[in-house]
Amino acid sequence: MSTRFHIPLNRRRLLHSLLLTTGGIFTQSLYAEALTLTPRATEGPYYPDHLPLDQDNDLLQITGGPALASGVVTNFGGRLLNADGKPIQDAVIELWQADANGCYIHSRGTQRDKERDPQFQGYGKITTNAQGEYRFRTIKPGLYTGRTIHWHVAVKQGDKRMLTTQLFVAGVPENDRDGILRNMGTDQQRLSVIREFKPISTGSQELVGTWDIVIGNTPEDPEQRRRKGPGGPPPGNRTPPPRP
Ligand SMILES: [Fe+2]
């Protein structure tokens, strides 16, 4: 019987992670990024069509499940900011992603010749605290045909979807060929969604990264986030059309 692994939004721990990740020079980079709006990206075809019962910010373990998910344990967190760099409280940040086999929890999200990892939660969410902070414990997403490694992230304020975007891992060779990433805003915006992930401690296999999300005041156009094209589903997969 496993116990629930709850991740508190502990500011001291988060700051410690930030220091580890950036070598102590994070203040400067946070300031610079606060001026860059996080670019939008397609929602893709695999936003869950049935949400899991467990929707917490620990995707590594389903509550009551017998084991942890397969894959490289990866933590990330940061702050949700407005364009002036002010933290945004009480927004909901959603995360959905492929498991270690490249499969999503979507009913048509199993890749050809692969099996879904039943221990992986596949989707989670967290509400930002007074400092705008959020964090997730999850795995590094598996690679699937036509894409580089990526997380899907959405930000909601009340019932309004403010942003749909994707997060990437620096140094992954497929990044350079990824059509969705290449079409995400300006060079500076693109750089803001490609983050360094480092071992959480010396010799550890577990990774940690930081990512501040910067949103404007305009809610998203629902049609735009589902549009095909450079942001559409990858070729060569069992690809259902985007949600109607
Ligand atoms: Fe995806």
CSV table of C-alpha atoms and ligand atoms in Angstrom, one decimal:
chain,number,residue,atom,x,y,z
A,1,MET,CA,0.0,0.0,0.0
A,2,SER,CA,1.6,3.2,-1.0
A,3,THR,CA,1.1,6.5,0.6
A,4,ARG,CA,0.1,9.7,-1.1
A,5,PHE,CA,3.0,11.9,-2.0
A,6,HIS,CA,1.9,15.4,-1.5
A,7,ILE,CA,4.1,18.3,-2.8
A,8,PRO,CA,3.7,21.3,-0.7
A,9,LEU,CA,4.4,24.6,-2.3
A,10,ASN,CA,7.3,25.3,0.0
A,11,ARG,CA,9.0,28.5,-0.9
A,12,ARG,CA,12.3,27.6,0.7
A,13,ARG,CA,12.6,24.4,-1.2
A,14,LEU,CA,11.6,26.1,-4.4
A,15,LEU,CA,14.3,28.7,-4.0
A,16,HIS,CA,16.8,26.0,-3.1
A,17,SER,CA,15.9,24.3,-6.4
A,18,LEU,CA,16.3,27.6,-8.3
A,19,LEU,CA,19.7,28.1,-6.8
A,20,LEU,CA,20.7,24.6,-7.7
A,21,THR,CA,19.5,24.9,-11.3
A,22,THR,CA,20.9,28.3,-12.1
A,23,GLY,CA,24.0,28.4,-10.0
A,24,GLY,CA,22.7,31.4,-8.0
A,25,ILE,CA,22.3,33.8,-10.9
A,26,PHE,CA,18.5,33.4,-11.2
A,27,THR,CA,17.5,36.9,-10.1
A,28,GLN,CA,18.8,38.4,-13.2
A,29,SER,CA,17.3,35.9,-15.6
A,30,LEU,CA,13.9,36.0,-13.8
A,31,TYR,CA,13.9,39.7,-14.4
A,32,ALA,CA,14.7,39.4,-18.1
A,33,GLU,CA,12.1,36.7,-18.6
A,34,ALA,CA,9.4,38.7,-16.9
A,35,LEU,CA,9.4,40.9,-19.9
A,36,THR,CA,8.9,38.1,-22.4
A,37,LEU,CA,5.4,36.8,-22.8
A,38,THR,CA,5.4,33.0,-22.8
A,39,PRO,CA,4.5,32.1,-26.4
A,40,ARG,CA,1.3,30.2,-27.3
A,41,ALA,CA,1.3,26.8,-28.9
A,42,THR,CA,-1.3,24.4,-30.1
A,43,GLU,CA,-3.2,22.3,-27.5
A,44,GLY,CA,-2.6,19.3,-29.8
A,45,PRO,CA,-5.0,16.3,-30.1
A,46,TYR,CA,-4.3,14.7,-26.7
A,47,TYR,CA,-5.8,17.0,-24.0
A,48,PRO,CA,-7.4,14.4,-21.9
A,49,ASP,CA,-10.9,13.4,-23.1
A,50,HIS,CA,-11.5,11.8,-19.7
A,51,LEU,CA,-9.7,13.4,-16.7
A,52,PRO,CA,-8.1,11.1,-14.2
A,53,LEU,CA,-9.6,10.9,-10.6
A,54,ASP,CA,-6.2,11.9,-9.2
A,55,GLN,CA,-5.4,15.4,-10.6
A,56,ASP,CA,-2.8,16.6,-8.2
A,57,ASN,CA,0.6,18.0,-9.1
A,58,ASP,CA,2.4,14.7,-8.6
A,59,LEU,CA,2.0,12.9,-11.9
A,60,LEU,CA,4.6,10.3,-10.9
A,61,GLN,CA,2.2,8.5,-8.6
A,62,ILE,CA,-1.5,7.9,-8.8
A,63,THR,CA,-3.1,8.0,-5.4
A,64,GLY,CA,-3.5,4.4,-4.1
A,65,GLY,CA,-1.6,3.1,-7.1
A,66,PRO,CA,0.8,0.2,-6.5
A,67,ALA,CA,3.9,1.7,-8.0
A,68,LEU,CA,5.5,4.9,-9.4
A,69,ALA,CA,5.4,5.7,-13.1
A,70,SER,CA,8.3,4.6,-15.3
A,71,GLY,CA,10.7,7.2,-16.6
A,72,VAL,CA,13.2,9.9,-15.5
A,73,VAL,CA,11.7,11.7,-12.5
A,74,THR,CA,11.6,15.3,-13.3
A,75,ASN,CA,10.5,18.3,-11.1
A,76,PHE,CA,9.8,21.7,-12.4
A,77,GLY,CA,8.3,24.9,-11.0
A,78,GLY,CA,8.5,28.6,-11.0
A,79,ARG,CA,6.2,31.6,-10.9
A,80,LEU,CA,3.2,32.7,-12.9
A,81,LEU,CA,3.7,36.4,-13.7
A,82,ASN,CA,1.9,39.1,-15.6
A,83,ALA,CA,3.8,41.2,-18.2
A,84,ASP,CA,4.9,43.6,-15.5
A,85,GLY,CA,6.5,40.8,-13.5
A,86,LYS,CA,3.8,40.7,-10.8
A,87,PRO,CA,2.9,37.3,-9.4
A,88,ILE,CA,-0.6,35.9,-10.3
A,89,GLN,CA,-2.3,34.1,-7.4
A,90,ASP,CA,-5.1,31.6,-7.7
A,91,ALA,CA,-4.6,30.7,-11.3
A,92,VAL,CA,-4.8,27.0,-12.2
A,93,ILE,CA,-1.9,25.5,-14.1
A,94,GLU,CA,-2.6,22.3,-15.9
A,95,LEU,CA,0.0,19.8,-17.2
A,96,TRP,CA,-0.5,16.9,-19.5
A,97,GLN,CA,2.1,14.9,-21.3
A,98,ALA,CA,3.2,11.6,-22.8
A,99,ASP,CA,4.4,8.8,-20.5
A,100,ALA,CA,7.8,7.1,-20.9
A,101,ASN,CA,6.5,5.2,-23.9
A,102,GLY,CA,5.2,8.3,-25.7
A,103,CYS,CA,1.6,7.6,-24.9
A,104,TYR,CA,-1.1,10.0,-23.5
A,105,ILE,CA,-4.1,9.1,-21.3
A,106,HIS,CA,-6.3,10.3,-24.1
A,107,SER,CA,-8.5,7.5,-25.4
A,108,ARG,CA,-6.7,7.7,-28.7
A,109,GLY,CA,-3.3,8.6,-27.2
A,110,THR,CA,-1.6,5.3,-27.4
A,111,GLN,CA,1.2,5.3,-30.0
A,112,ARG,CA,1.6,2.5,-32.5
A,113,ASP,CA,3.1,-0.7,-31.1
A,114,LYS,CA,3.4,0.9,-27.6
A,115,GLU,CA,1.6,0.5,-24.4
A,116,ARG,CA,0.4,3.1,-21.9
A,117,ASP,CA,2.1,3.1,-18.5
A,118,PRO,CA,-0.9,2.4,-16.2
A,119,GLN,CA,1.0,4.0,-13.2
A,120,PHE,CA,1.4,7.4,-14.9
A,121,GLN,CA,-1.2,10.0,-14.0
A,122,GLY,CA,-0.8,11.7,-17.4
A,123,TYR,CA,-2.5,15.0,-16.2
A,124,GLY,CA,-2.2,17.2,-13.2
A,125,LYS,CA,-2.9,20.7,-12.0
A,126,ILE,CA,-2.0,23.1,-9.2
A,127,THR,CA,-3.3,26.5,-8.1
A,128,THR,CA,-0.7,29.2,-7.8
A,129,ASN,CA,0.0,30.6,-4.3
A,130,ALA,CA,0.3,34.2,-3.2
A,131,GLN,CA,3.7,34.4,-4.7
A,132,GLY,CA,2.4,33.0,-8.0
A,133,GLU,CA,4.4,29.8,-7.5
A,134,TYR,CA,3.6,26.4,-8.8
A,135,ARG,CA,5.4,23.1,-9.1
A,136,PHE,CA,5.0,19.6,-10.5
A,137,ARG,CA,6.7,16.3,-9.9
A,138,THR,CA,6.5,14.2,-13.0
A,139,ILE,CA,8.7,12.4,-15.6
A,140,LYS,CA,10.6,13.5,-18.6
A,141,PRO,CA,8.1,12.9,-21.4
A,142,GLY,CA,8.7,10.0,-23.8
A,143,LEU,CA,9.5,10.8,-27.4
A,144,TYR,CA,7.0,10.0,-30.1
A,145,THR,CA,7.1,10.1,-33.9
A,146,GLY,CA,7.3,13.6,-35.4
A,147,ARG,CA,7.9,15.6,-32.2
A,148,THR,CA,10.6,16.5,-29.7
A,149,ILE,CA,10.2,15.9,-26.0
A,150,HIS,CA,7.6,18.3,-24.7
A,151,TRP,CA,5.2,19.0,-21.9
A,152,HIS,CA,1.7,20.6,-22.5
A,153,VAL,CA,0.8,23.3,-20.2
A,154,ALA,CA,-2.4,25.5,-19.9
A,155,VAL,CA,-3.1,28.4,-17.6
A,156,LYS,CA,-6.7,29.2,-16.4
A,157,GLN,CA,-8.0,32.2,-14.5
A,158,GLY,CA,-11.5,31.5,-13.4
A,159,ASP,CA,-13.2,29.8,-16.3
A,160,LYS,CA,-10.9,31.6,-18.9
A,161,ARG,CA,-8.1,29.7,-20.6
A,162,MET,CA,-5.4,32.4,-20.7
A,163,LEU,CA,-2.6,30.4,-22.3
A,164,THR,CA,-1.9,27.1,-23.9
A,165,THR,CA,1.8,26.4,-24.4
A,166,GLN,CA,4.5,23.7,-24.4
A,167,LEU,CA,7.7,23.3,-22.5
A,168,PHE,CA,10.9,21.8,-23.8
A,169,VAL,CA,14.2,20.4,-22.5
A,170,ALA,CA,17.4,22.2,-23.6
A,171,GLY,CA,19.9,20.1,-25.5
A,172,VAL,CA,17.5,17.6,-27.0
A,173,PRO,CA,18.6,17.1,-30.7
A,174,GLU,CA,15.0,16.8,-32.0
A,175,ASN,CA,14.3,20.4,-30.8
A,176,ASP,CA,15.9,21.9,-33.9
A,177,ARG,CA,13.5,19.9,-36.2
A,178,ASP,CA,10.3,20.4,-34.2
A,179,GLY,CA,7.8,22.3,-36.3
A,180,ILE,CA,5.7,23.4,-33.3
A,181,LEU,CA,8.7,24.7,-31.3
A,182,ARG,CA,10.1,26.5,-34.4
A,183,ASN,CA,6.8,28.4,-34.8
A,184,MET,CA,6.5,29.6,-31.2
A,185,GLY,CA,6.9,33.4,-31.3
A,186,THR,CA,10.1,35.3,-31.4
A,187,ASP,CA,13.6,33.9,-30.8
A,188,GLN,CA,13.4,35.3,-27.2
A,189,GLN,CA,10.0,33.7,-26.6
A,190,ARG,CA,11.2,30.4,-28.0
A,191,LEU,CA,14.3,30.5,-25.7
A,192,SER,CA,11.9,31.1,-22.7
A,193,VAL,CA,10.3,27.7,-23.2
A,194,ILE,CA,13.5,25.7,-23.6
A,195,ARG,CA,14.8,25.0,-20.1
A,196,GLU,CA,17.8,23.4,-18.5
A,197,PHE,CA,17.1,20.4,-16.4
A,198,LYS,CA,19.8,19.2,-14.0
A,199,PRO,CA,20.3,16.5,-11.4
A,200,ILE,CA,18.5,17.5,-8.2
A,201,SER,CA,21.6,16.5,-6.3
A,202,THR,CA,25.1,15.3,-7.2
A,203,GLY,CA,24.9,11.8,-8.7
A,204,SER,CA,21.1,11.8,-8.7
A,205,GLN,CA,19.1,10.6,-11.7
A,206,GLU,CA,16.2,12.9,-10.7
A,207,LEU,CA,16.0,16.2,-12.6
A,208,VAL,CA,14.9,19.6,-11.6
A,209,GLY,CA,14.3,22.7,-13.7
A,210,THR,CA,12.7,26.1,-13.3
A,211,TRP,CA,10.3,27.9,-15.6
A,212,ASP,CA,8.4,31.2,-15.1
A,213,ILE,CA,5.3,31.6,-17.1
A,214,VAL,CA,4.4,35.1,-18.2
A,215,ILE,CA,0.9,35.8,-19.4
A,216,GLY,CA,-0.9,38.9,-20.8
A,217,ASN,CA,-4.5,39.9,-20.0
A,218,THR,CA,-6.2,38.5,-23.1
A,219,PRO,CA,-7.9,35.1,-22.8
A,220,GLU,CA,-7.1,32.7,-25.5
A,221,ASP,CA,-9.2,32.2,-28.7
A,222,PRO,CA,-10.4,28.5,-28.4
A,223,GLU,CA,-10.3,28.1,-32.1
A,224,GLN,CA,-6.7,29.1,-32.4
A,225,ARG,CA,-5.4,26.6,-29.8
A,226,ARG,CA,-7.0,23.7,-31.7
A,227,ARG,CA,-5.9,24.8,-35.2
A,228,LYS,CA,-3.9,22.4,-37.3
A,229,GLY,CA,-0.8,23.4,-39.3
A,230,PRO,CA,2.6,23.8,-37.7
A,231,GLY,CA,0.9,23.4,-34.3
A,232,GLY,CA,-1.1,20.4,-35.4
A,233,PRO,CA,-0.6,16.7,-34.7
A,234,PRO,CA,2.6,15.0,-35.9
A,235,PRO,CA,2.6,13.2,-39.2
A,236,GLY,CA,3.0,9.4,-39.3
A,237,ASN,CA,1.2,8.7,-36.1
A,238,ARG,CA,-2.2,7.2,-35.4
A,239,THR,CA,-3.4,10.8,-35.3
A,240,PRO,CA,-7.0,11.6,-34.4
A,241,PRO,CA,-8.2,15.0,-35.5
A,242,PRO,CA,-8.1,17.8,-32.9
A,243,ARG,CA,-11.0,17.9,-30.6
A,244,PRO,CA,-14.1,19.5,-32.3
B,1,FE,FE,2.1,16.3,-27.3
